[in-house]
mmCIF file of C-alpha atoms in Angstrom:
data_model
loop_
_atom_site.group_PDB
_atom_site.id
_atom_site.type_symbol
_atom_site.label_atom_id
_atom_site.label_comp_id
_atom_site.label_asym_id
_atom_site.label_seq_id
_atom_site.Cartn_x
_atom_site.Cartn_y
_atom_site.Cartn_z
ATOM 1 C CA MET A 1 -4.334 94.976 -108.976
ATOM 2 C CA ARG A 2 -6.475 93.804 -111.872
ATOM 3 C CA VAL A 3 -5.890 90.428 -113.550
ATOM 4 C CA ARG A 4 -5.118 91.360 -117.160
ATOM 5 C CA LYS A 5 -2.987 88.481 -118.457
ATOM 6 C CA ALA A 6 -3.549 84.762 -118.918
ATOM 7 C CA VAL A 7 -0.964 82.041 -119.581
ATOM 8 C CA PHE A 8 -1.905 79.076 -121.778
ATOM 9 C CA PRO A 9 0.592 76.172 -121.516
ATOM 10 C CA VAL A 10 0.252 74.171 -124.756
ATOM 11 C CA ALA A 11 3.732 72.788 -125.447
ATOM 12 C CA GLY A 12 2.940 69.126 -124.683
ATOM 13 C CA TRP A 13 3.055 66.353 -127.265
ATOM 14 C CA GLY A 14 -0.585 65.246 -127.048
ATOM 15 C CA THR A 15 0.318 61.558 -127.189
ATOM 16 C CA ARG A 16 -3.147 60.429 -126.069
ATOM 17 C CA PHE A 17 -4.499 61.478 -129.455
ATOM 18 C CA LEU A 18 -1.862 59.919 -131.680
ATOM 19 C CA PRO A 19 -1.822 59.428 -134.604
ATOM 20 C CA ALA A 20 -4.136 62.456 -135.057
ATOM 21 C CA THR A 21 -1.646 64.691 -133.221
ATOM 22 C CA LYS A 22 1.429 63.557 -135.145
ATOM 23 C CA ALA A 23 1.243 66.770 -137.183
ATOM 24 C CA LEU A 24 -1.722 68.590 -135.572
ATOM 25 C CA PRO A 25 -1.529 70.113 -132.072
ATOM 26 C CA LYS A 26 -4.110 68.529 -129.778
ATOM 27 C CA GLU A 27 -5.284 72.036 -128.885
ATOM 28 C CA MET A 28 -6.360 72.417 -132.521
ATOM 29 C CA LEU A 29 -8.617 69.363 -132.493
ATOM 30 C CA PRO A 30 -12.136 70.621 -133.235
ATOM 31 C CA LEU A 31 -15.050 70.551 -130.851
ATOM 32 C CA VAL A 32 -17.828 70.698 -133.437
ATOM 33 C CA ASP A 33 -16.285 73.383 -135.704
ATOM 34 C CA LYS A 34 -14.001 75.302 -133.364
ATOM 35 C CA PRO A 35 -10.607 74.210 -132.002
ATOM 36 C CA VAL A 36 -10.284 73.367 -128.330
ATOM 37 C CA ILE A 37 -7.944 76.266 -127.582
ATOM 38 C CA GLN A 38 -10.347 78.834 -129.016
ATOM 39 C CA TYR A 39 -12.944 77.944 -126.377
ATOM 40 C CA ALA A 40 -10.369 78.716 -123.677
ATOM 41 C CA VAL A 41 -9.233 81.983 -125.240
ATOM 42 C CA GLU A 42 -12.836 83.123 -125.644
ATOM 43 C CA GLU A 43 -13.456 82.273 -121.980
ATOM 44 C CA ALA A 44 -10.483 84.428 -120.952
ATOM 45 C CA VAL A 45 -11.579 87.361 -123.101
ATOM 46 C CA ALA A 46 -15.138 87.141 -121.742
ATOM 47 C CA ALA A 47 -13.644 87.432 -118.241
ATOM 48 C CA GLY A 48 -11.790 90.635 -119.101
ATOM 49 C CA ILE A 49 -8.353 89.230 -119.948
ATOM 50 C CA GLU A 50 -6.491 91.601 -122.255
ATOM 51 C CA GLN A 51 -3.255 89.735 -123.017
ATOM 52 C CA VAL A 52 -3.017 86.047 -123.844
ATOM 53 C CA ILE A 53 0.402 84.414 -123.422
ATOM 54 C CA ILE A 54 0.685 81.049 -125.160
ATOM 55 C CA VAL A 55 3.580 78.844 -124.034
ATOM 56 C CA THR A 56 4.272 76.753 -127.081
ATOM 57 C CA SER A 57 6.834 74.577 -128.832
ATOM 58 C CA SER A 58 8.187 74.112 -132.334
ATOM 59 C CA GLN A 59 5.435 71.600 -133.178
ATOM 60 C CA LYS A 60 2.622 74.069 -132.466
ATOM 61 C CA ARG A 61 2.834 76.547 -135.341
ATOM 62 C CA ALA A 62 -0.763 75.770 -136.303
ATOM 63 C CA ILE A 63 -1.910 77.525 -133.125
ATOM 64 C CA GLU A 64 -0.072 80.703 -134.110
ATOM 65 C CA ASP A 65 -1.517 80.492 -137.613
ATOM 66 C CA HIS A 66 -5.040 80.063 -136.255
ATOM 67 C CA PHE A 67 -4.957 83.295 -134.260
ATOM 68 C CA ASP A 68 -3.136 85.228 -136.995
ATOM 69 C CA LEU A 69 -4.627 87.049 -139.971
ATOM 70 C CA ASN A 70 -5.290 85.030 -143.115
ATOM 71 C CA LEU A 71 -5.766 87.674 -145.785
ATOM 72 C CA GLU A 72 -6.160 85.226 -148.663
ATOM 73 C CA LEU A 73 -8.957 83.373 -146.857
ATOM 74 C CA GLU A 74 -10.662 86.644 -145.945
ATOM 75 C CA GLN A 75 -10.480 87.890 -149.534
ATOM 76 C CA MET A 76 -11.945 84.633 -150.805
ATOM 77 C CA LEU A 77 -14.839 84.779 -148.337
ATOM 78 C CA GLU A 78 -15.497 88.417 -149.207
ATOM 79 C CA GLN A 79 -15.548 87.641 -152.942
ATOM 80 C CA ARG A 80 -18.007 84.818 -152.323
ATOM 81 C CA GLY A 81 -20.219 87.101 -150.289
ATOM 82 C CA ASP A 82 -19.978 84.864 -147.216
ATOM 83 C CA ILE A 83 -20.025 87.845 -144.860
ATOM 84 C CA GLU A 84 -21.051 85.936 -141.723
ATOM 85 C CA MET A 85 -18.139 83.511 -142.012
ATOM 86 C CA LEU A 86 -15.813 86.412 -142.832
ATOM 87 C CA ARG A 87 -16.942 88.109 -139.635
ATOM 88 C CA GLN A 88 -16.223 84.958 -137.621
ATOM 89 C CA ILE A 89 -12.760 84.515 -139.146
ATOM 90 C CA ARG A 90 -11.772 88.151 -138.538
ATOM 91 C CA ALA A 91 -13.027 87.935 -134.946
ATOM 92 C CA ILE A 92 -10.511 85.165 -134.185
ATOM 93 C CA SER A 93 -7.492 87.371 -134.901
ATOM 94 C CA ASP A 94 -9.110 90.255 -133.014
ATOM 95 C CA LEU A 95 -9.877 88.300 -129.842
ATOM 96 C CA ALA A 96 -6.966 89.586 -127.749
ATOM 97 C CA GLN A 97 -3.364 90.670 -127.786
ATOM 98 C CA ILE A 98 -1.578 87.326 -128.153
ATOM 99 C CA SER A 99 2.094 86.698 -127.387
ATOM 100 C CA TYR A 100 4.067 83.476 -127.720
ATOM 101 C CA VAL A 101 6.982 82.074 -125.766
ATOM 102 C CA ARG A 102 8.745 78.787 -126.446
ATOM 103 C CA GLN A 103 9.154 76.039 -123.868
ATOM 104 C CA LYS A 104 12.299 74.454 -125.287
ATOM 105 C CA GLU A 105 12.235 71.472 -122.903
ATOM 106 C CA GLN A 106 9.202 69.510 -121.743
ATOM 107 C CA LEU A 107 9.782 69.934 -118.017
ATOM 108 C CA GLY A 108 6.229 70.082 -116.781
ATOM 109 C CA LEU A 109 3.408 72.519 -116.124
ATOM 110 C CA GLY A 110 5.364 74.493 -113.552
ATOM 111 C CA HIS A 111 8.217 74.985 -115.980
ATOM 112 C CA ALA A 112 5.790 76.079 -118.715
ATOM 113 C CA VAL A 113 4.294 78.733 -116.429
ATOM 114 C CA LEU A 114 7.798 79.890 -115.487
ATOM 115 C CA MET A 115 8.565 80.485 -119.173
ATOM 116 C CA ALA A 116 5.982 83.305 -119.122
ATOM 117 C CA LYS A 117 7.652 85.191 -116.257
ATOM 118 C CA GLU A 118 9.060 88.061 -118.324
ATOM 119 C CA LEU A 119 5.813 88.623 -120.214
ATOM 120 C CA VAL A 120 3.666 88.493 -117.077
ATOM 121 C CA GLY A 121 5.836 90.801 -114.991
ATOM 122 C CA HIS A 122 4.974 91.745 -111.409
ATOM 123 C CA GLU A 123 1.216 91.354 -111.483
ATOM 124 C CA PRO A 124 -1.360 88.654 -110.766
ATOM 125 C CA PHE A 125 -2.221 86.461 -113.721
ATOM 126 C CA ALA A 126 -4.416 83.585 -114.803
ATOM 127 C CA VAL A 127 -3.334 80.143 -115.962
ATOM 128 C CA ILE A 128 -5.729 78.276 -118.243
ATOM 129 C CA LEU A 129 -5.237 74.698 -119.435
ATOM 130 C CA PRO A 130 -7.188 74.439 -122.706
ATOM 131 C CA ASP A 131 -7.739 70.679 -122.251
ATOM 132 C CA ASP A 132 -10.271 71.573 -119.581
ATOM 133 C CA VAL A 133 -13.245 72.978 -121.452
ATOM 134 C CA VAL A 134 -15.665 74.611 -119.009
ATOM 135 C CA VAL A 135 -19.167 75.648 -120.056
ATOM 136 C CA GLY A 136 -21.371 77.794 -117.861
ATOM 137 C CA GLU A 137 -23.304 81.024 -117.550
ATOM 138 C CA ARG A 138 -20.206 82.813 -116.202
ATOM 139 C CA PRO A 139 -16.651 82.241 -117.471
ATOM 140 C CA CYS A 140 -14.870 79.884 -115.091
ATOM 141 C CA ILE A 141 -11.710 82.002 -114.992
ATOM 142 C CA GLY A 142 -13.892 85.050 -114.372
ATOM 143 C CA GLN A 143 -15.247 83.387 -111.232
ATOM 144 C CA LEU A 144 -11.681 82.850 -110.022
ATOM 145 C CA ILE A 145 -10.738 86.447 -110.818
ATOM 146 C CA HIS A 146 -13.677 87.598 -108.713
ATOM 147 C CA ALA A 147 -12.462 85.379 -105.849
ATOM 148 C CA TYR A 148 -8.977 86.864 -106.228
ATOM 149 C CA GLN A 149 -10.434 90.366 -105.969
ATOM 150 C CA GLN A 150 -12.065 89.329 -102.697
ATOM 151 C CA THR A 151 -9.028 87.611 -101.174
ATOM 152 C CA HIS A 152 -6.024 89.232 -102.932
ATOM 153 C CA SER A 153 -4.537 85.744 -102.899
ATOM 154 C CA SER A 154 -3.895 82.924 -105.353
ATOM 155 C CA VAL A 155 -6.996 80.905 -106.237
ATOM 156 C CA VAL A 156 -7.307 77.452 -107.811
ATOM 157 C CA ALA A 157 -10.459 76.070 -109.421
ATOM 158 C CA VAL A 158 -11.882 72.907 -107.865
ATOM 159 C CA MET A 159 -14.772 70.583 -108.549
ATOM 160 C CA GLU A 160 -16.302 67.672 -106.692
ATOM 161 C CA VAL A 161 -15.276 64.275 -108.035
ATOM 162 C CA PRO A 162 -16.225 60.747 -106.926
ATOM 163 C CA HIS A 163 -13.911 59.579 -104.130
ATOM 164 C CA GLU A 164 -12.709 56.671 -106.235
ATOM 165 C CA GLU A 165 -11.362 59.172 -108.806
ATOM 166 C CA THR A 166 -9.262 61.323 -106.466
ATOM 167 C CA CYS A 167 -6.147 59.422 -107.574
ATOM 168 C CA ARG A 168 -6.425 61.197 -110.947
ATOM 169 C CA TYR A 169 -6.225 64.742 -109.555
ATOM 170 C CA GLY A 170 -4.581 67.130 -107.167
ATOM 171 C CA VAL A 171 -6.943 67.347 -104.190
ATOM 172 C CA ILE A 172 -7.256 70.124 -101.619
ATOM 173 C CA ALA A 173 -7.763 70.129 -97.893
ATOM 174 C CA GLY A 174 -9.535 73.270 -96.755
ATOM 175 C CA GLU A 175 -12.400 74.950 -94.991
ATOM 176 C CA ALA A 176 -15.229 77.028 -96.433
ATOM 177 C CA VAL A 177 -14.573 80.692 -95.775
ATOM 178 C CA SER A 178 -18.099 81.918 -95.020
ATOM 179 C CA PRO A 179 -21.748 80.896 -95.367
ATOM 180 C CA GLU A 180 -22.239 83.860 -97.733
ATOM 181 C CA ASP A 181 -19.945 82.244 -100.313
ATOM 182 C CA PRO A 182 -19.962 78.470 -99.790
ATOM 183 C CA ARG A 183 -17.937 77.930 -102.963
ATOM 184 C CA LEU A 184 -14.818 79.643 -101.555
ATOM 185 C CA TYR A 185 -12.353 77.580 -99.479
ATOM 186 C CA LYS A 186 -9.133 78.514 -97.719
ATOM 187 C CA VAL A 187 -6.638 75.805 -98.656
ATOM 188 C CA SER A 188 -4.618 74.149 -95.903
ATOM 189 C CA ALA A 189 -2.946 71.441 -98.025
ATOM 190 C CA LEU A 190 -2.636 70.121 -101.570
ATOM 191 C CA VAL A 191 -2.273 66.394 -102.136
ATOM 192 C CA GLU A 192 -1.266 65.179 -105.576
ATOM 193 C CA LYS A 193 -3.255 62.141 -106.806
ATOM 194 C CA PRO A 194 -4.122 60.636 -103.408
ATOM 195 C CA GLU A 195 -5.604 57.189 -103.082
ATOM 196 C CA PRO A 196 -9.304 57.398 -102.149
ATOM 197 C CA ASP A 197 -8.754 56.331 -98.540
ATOM 198 C CA ALA A 198 -6.063 59.009 -98.098
ATOM 199 C CA ALA A 199 -7.769 61.899 -99.922
ATOM 200 C CA PRO A 200 -8.441 64.897 -97.635
ATOM 201 C CA SER A 201 -11.623 65.746 -99.584
ATOM 202 C CA ASN A 202 -13.241 65.130 -102.944
ATOM 203 C CA LEU A 203 -12.462 68.648 -104.206
ATOM 204 C CA ALA A 204 -10.145 68.204 -107.169
ATOM 205 C CA ILE A 205 -8.094 70.916 -108.864
ATOM 206 C CA ILE A 206 -8.815 71.498 -112.557
ATOM 207 C CA GLY A 207 -6.982 73.605 -115.121
ATOM 208 C CA ARG A 208 -7.853 77.130 -113.998
ATOM 209 C CA TYR A 209 -5.694 79.239 -111.659
ATOM 210 C CA VAL A 210 -5.218 82.856 -110.653
ATOM 211 C CA LEU A 211 -1.750 83.284 -109.185
ATOM 212 C CA THR A 212 0.227 86.066 -107.559
ATOM 213 C CA PRO A 213 3.609 86.870 -109.165
ATOM 214 C CA LYS A 214 5.333 85.392 -106.103
ATOM 215 C CA ILE A 215 4.715 81.998 -107.692
ATOM 216 C CA PHE A 216 7.599 82.648 -110.099
ATOM 217 C CA ASP A 217 10.087 82.802 -107.196
ATOM 218 C CA LYS A 218 8.730 79.504 -105.918
ATOM 219 C CA LEU A 219 8.875 77.869 -109.334
ATOM 220 C CA GLU A 220 12.516 78.878 -109.712
ATOM 221 C CA GLN A 221 13.239 77.202 -106.366
ATOM 222 C CA THR A 222 11.190 74.060 -107.060
ATOM 223 C CA ALA A 223 13.169 70.891 -107.662
ATOM 224 C CA LEU A 224 12.148 68.355 -110.273
ATOM 225 C CA GLY A 225 9.273 66.313 -108.911
ATOM 226 C CA ALA A 226 7.042 63.554 -110.231
ATOM 227 C CA GLY A 227 8.037 62.443 -113.724
ATOM 228 C CA GLY A 228 11.213 64.514 -113.607
ATOM 229 C CA GLU A 229 9.137 67.686 -114.063
ATOM 230 C CA ILE A 230 8.635 70.965 -112.224
ATOM 231 C CA GLN A 231 5.165 70.596 -110.748
ATOM 232 C CA LEU A 232 2.977 73.679 -110.354
ATOM 233 C CA THR A 233 1.262 72.132 -107.331
ATOM 234 C CA ASP A 234 4.645 71.775 -105.577
ATOM 235 C CA ALA A 235 5.295 75.491 -106.069
ATOM 236 C CA ILE A 236 1.805 76.399 -104.826
ATOM 237 C CA GLU A 237 2.393 74.314 -101.702
ATOM 238 C CA THR A 238 5.608 76.246 -101.065
ATOM 239 C CA LEU A 239 3.786 79.523 -101.739
ATOM 240 C CA MET A 240 1.305 78.619 -98.992
ATOM 241 C CA GLN A 241 4.088 79.001 -96.425
ATOM 242 C CA GLU A 242 4.142 82.737 -97.162
ATOM 243 C CA GLN A 243 0.741 83.579 -98.654
ATOM 244 C CA ASP A 244 -2.800 82.325 -98.287
ATOM 245 C CA VAL A 245 -4.137 80.203 -101.136
ATOM 246 C CA TYR A 246 -7.829 79.723 -101.819
ATOM 247 C CA ALA A 247 -9.918 77.335 -103.880
ATOM 248 C CA TYR A 248 -13.148 78.115 -105.668
ATOM 249 C CA ALA A 249 -15.722 75.463 -106.553
ATOM 250 C CA PHE A 250 -16.715 76.997 -109.873
ATOM 251 C CA ASP A 251 -20.204 76.990 -111.309
ATOM 252 C CA GLY A 252 -20.179 75.211 -114.672
ATOM 253 C CA LEU A 253 -19.711 71.927 -116.473
ATOM 254 C CA ARG A 254 -16.172 70.750 -117.196
ATOM 255 C CA TYR A 255 -15.099 68.421 -119.987
ATOM 256 C CA ASP A 256 -11.668 66.804 -119.992
ATOM 257 C CA ALA A 257 -10.938 67.292 -123.683
ATOM 258 C CA GLY A 258 -7.417 65.995 -123.084
ATOM 259 C CA THR A 259 -8.745 62.428 -123.099
ATOM 260 C CA THR A 260 -10.435 60.669 -125.983
ATOM 261 C CA MET A 261 -13.635 59.968 -124.057
ATOM 262 C CA GLY A 262 -13.793 63.491 -122.626
ATOM 263 C CA TRP A 263 -13.271 64.966 -126.081
ATOM 264 C CA LEU A 264 -16.035 62.784 -127.524
ATOM 265 C CA LYS A 265 -18.449 63.763 -124.737
ATOM 266 C CA ALA A 266 -17.662 67.448 -125.220
ATOM 267 C CA SER A 267 -18.136 67.155 -128.992
ATOM 268 C CA VAL A 268 -21.557 65.543 -128.623
ATOM 269 C CA GLU A 269 -22.880 67.766 -125.850
ATOM 270 C CA LEU A 270 -21.629 71.018 -127.360
ATOM 271 C CA ALA A 271 -23.176 70.034 -130.690
ATOM 272 C CA LEU A 272 -26.502 69.408 -128.966
ATOM 273 C CA GLN A 273 -26.384 72.921 -127.501
ATOM 274 C CA ARG A 274 -25.988 74.564 -130.903
ATOM 275 C CA GLN A 275 -29.057 76.400 -132.147
ATOM 276 C CA ASP A 276 -28.238 75.746 -135.795
ATOM 277 C CA ILE A 277 -27.619 71.991 -135.666
ATOM 278 C CA GLY A 278 -28.618 70.861 -132.169
ATOM 279 C CA GLU A 279 -32.121 69.606 -132.902
ATOM 280 C CA GLN A 280 -31.131 67.847 -136.118
ATOM 281 C CA PHE A 281 -28.193 66.193 -134.368
ATOM 282 C CA ARG A 282 -30.445 65.106 -131.493
ATOM 283 C CA GLN A 283 -32.826 63.461 -133.943
ATOM 284 C CA TYR A 284 -29.905 61.666 -135.572
ATOM 285 C CA LEU A 285 -28.654 60.331 -132.228
ATOM 286 C CA GLN A 286 -32.162 59.153 -131.338
ATOM 287 C CA SER A 287 -32.346 57.265 -134.652
ATOM 288 C CA LEU A 288 -29.265 55.175 -133.881
ATOM 289 C CA ASP A 289 -29.695 51.558 -132.925
ATOM 290 C CA LEU A 290 -27.507 51.356 -129.793
ATOM 291 C CA SER A 291 -28.564 47.874 -128.764
#
């Protein structure tokens, strides 16, 4: 069955970016001139996703407004003759079929995914955490969808991290499936934030998943875990008792835009890649006295 739907959990408070996020969702913070969440939605659409399901909260109305029509803005741009910007603005509301569901309580990532159960239905689906901005020749979630098509099993995205940083991530234990695809691993265990000397590998899970609908049964049975929340990794571990789970070491560069430093790095490096401003921005950076 084809992966047609993607769930975007965005109901969190974004406290790392206070006071900026007191009234503005962190997912709407700009990377250059485009909000963080738009990068993730565009990635999903480029991978063939048809329906975007955003799990939101009452503080996140700006996200809904961003992906909705703004007729007054469009009329103003048309009257000014700014046709290129008008095209860009209209393209945002035309990206995909977007649905919203409220997460009324902040009970963790697993709970947020569970909120999308009725909209997802009985089919495989993607989960994309917009904080993880991934840039590459192929959409990261598209690489996972391809792995799902090969295995017909749930797939999590992983990347190599320094051993001393394993305590910041969920880490997999697993074996490469075949020499023909060295990026694909069959997962034997998931360890949440292990200390470096206890980590089973240096392959850390990042915010991209393709999951079978069986995960909803496991989430409903998952007790509150770390932080009093329903952890998605706990449910995936339980799922592994009945179904194989794979990991895919994606090809691309990931920025953790959920942290201040990661957001700053992404802003600078994405700006440098822009054809319209990249060279001018590079010259500016080179002119700075950083001594």
